[in-house]
Every structure is written in structure tokens, then in C-alpha cells.
CSV table of C-alpha atoms in Angstrom, one decimal:
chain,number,residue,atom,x,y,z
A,1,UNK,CA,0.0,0.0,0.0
A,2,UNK,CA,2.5,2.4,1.0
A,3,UNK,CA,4.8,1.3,-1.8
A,4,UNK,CA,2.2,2.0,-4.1
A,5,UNK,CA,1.5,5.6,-3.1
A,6,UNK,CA,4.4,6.3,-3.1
A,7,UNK,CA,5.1,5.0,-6.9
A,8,UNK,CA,1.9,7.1,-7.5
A,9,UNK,CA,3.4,10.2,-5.9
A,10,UNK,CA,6.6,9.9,-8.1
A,11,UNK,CA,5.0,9.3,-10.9
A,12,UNK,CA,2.8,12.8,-10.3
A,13,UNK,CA,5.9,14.6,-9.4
A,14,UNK,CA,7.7,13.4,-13.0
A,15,UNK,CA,4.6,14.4,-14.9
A,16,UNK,CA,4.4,17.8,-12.8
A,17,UNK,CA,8.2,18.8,-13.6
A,18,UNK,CA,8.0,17.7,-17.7
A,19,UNK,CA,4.9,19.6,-17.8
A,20,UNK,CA,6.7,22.9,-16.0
A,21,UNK,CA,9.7,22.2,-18.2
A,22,UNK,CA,7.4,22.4,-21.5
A,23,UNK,CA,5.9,25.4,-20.4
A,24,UNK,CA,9.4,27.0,-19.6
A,25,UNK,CA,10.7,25.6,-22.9
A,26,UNK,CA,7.2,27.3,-25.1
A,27,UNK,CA,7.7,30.7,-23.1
A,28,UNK,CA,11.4,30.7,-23.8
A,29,UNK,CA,11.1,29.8,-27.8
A,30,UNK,CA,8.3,32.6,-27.9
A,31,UNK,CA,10.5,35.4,-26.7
């Protein structure tokens, strides 16, 4: 159980910085 929340959280947290990193990258190419 604990294992598995914690697999969940990491996952969230990957999908949370590539997203952040896309935005960064969009902002940065529209400048």
C-alpha cells in the first residue's frame, strides 16, 4: 500500500516537472 503511493506520488511529481519544463521551454522559444 505504502509502496504503491508512493510509486503514484513519483510518478505525479515526473509528470508535474515535464509539464513545467514544457511550459518553460514554449515561453522561452516565444520570446
Amino acid at each position: 500500500m505504502g509502496a504503491k503511493l508512493f510509486e503514484d506520488f513519483t510518478h505525479s511529481v515526473l509528470i508535474h516537472n515535464i509539464y513545467i519544463l514544457k511550459l518553460h521551454k514554449m515561453a522561452w522559444l516565444r520570446t
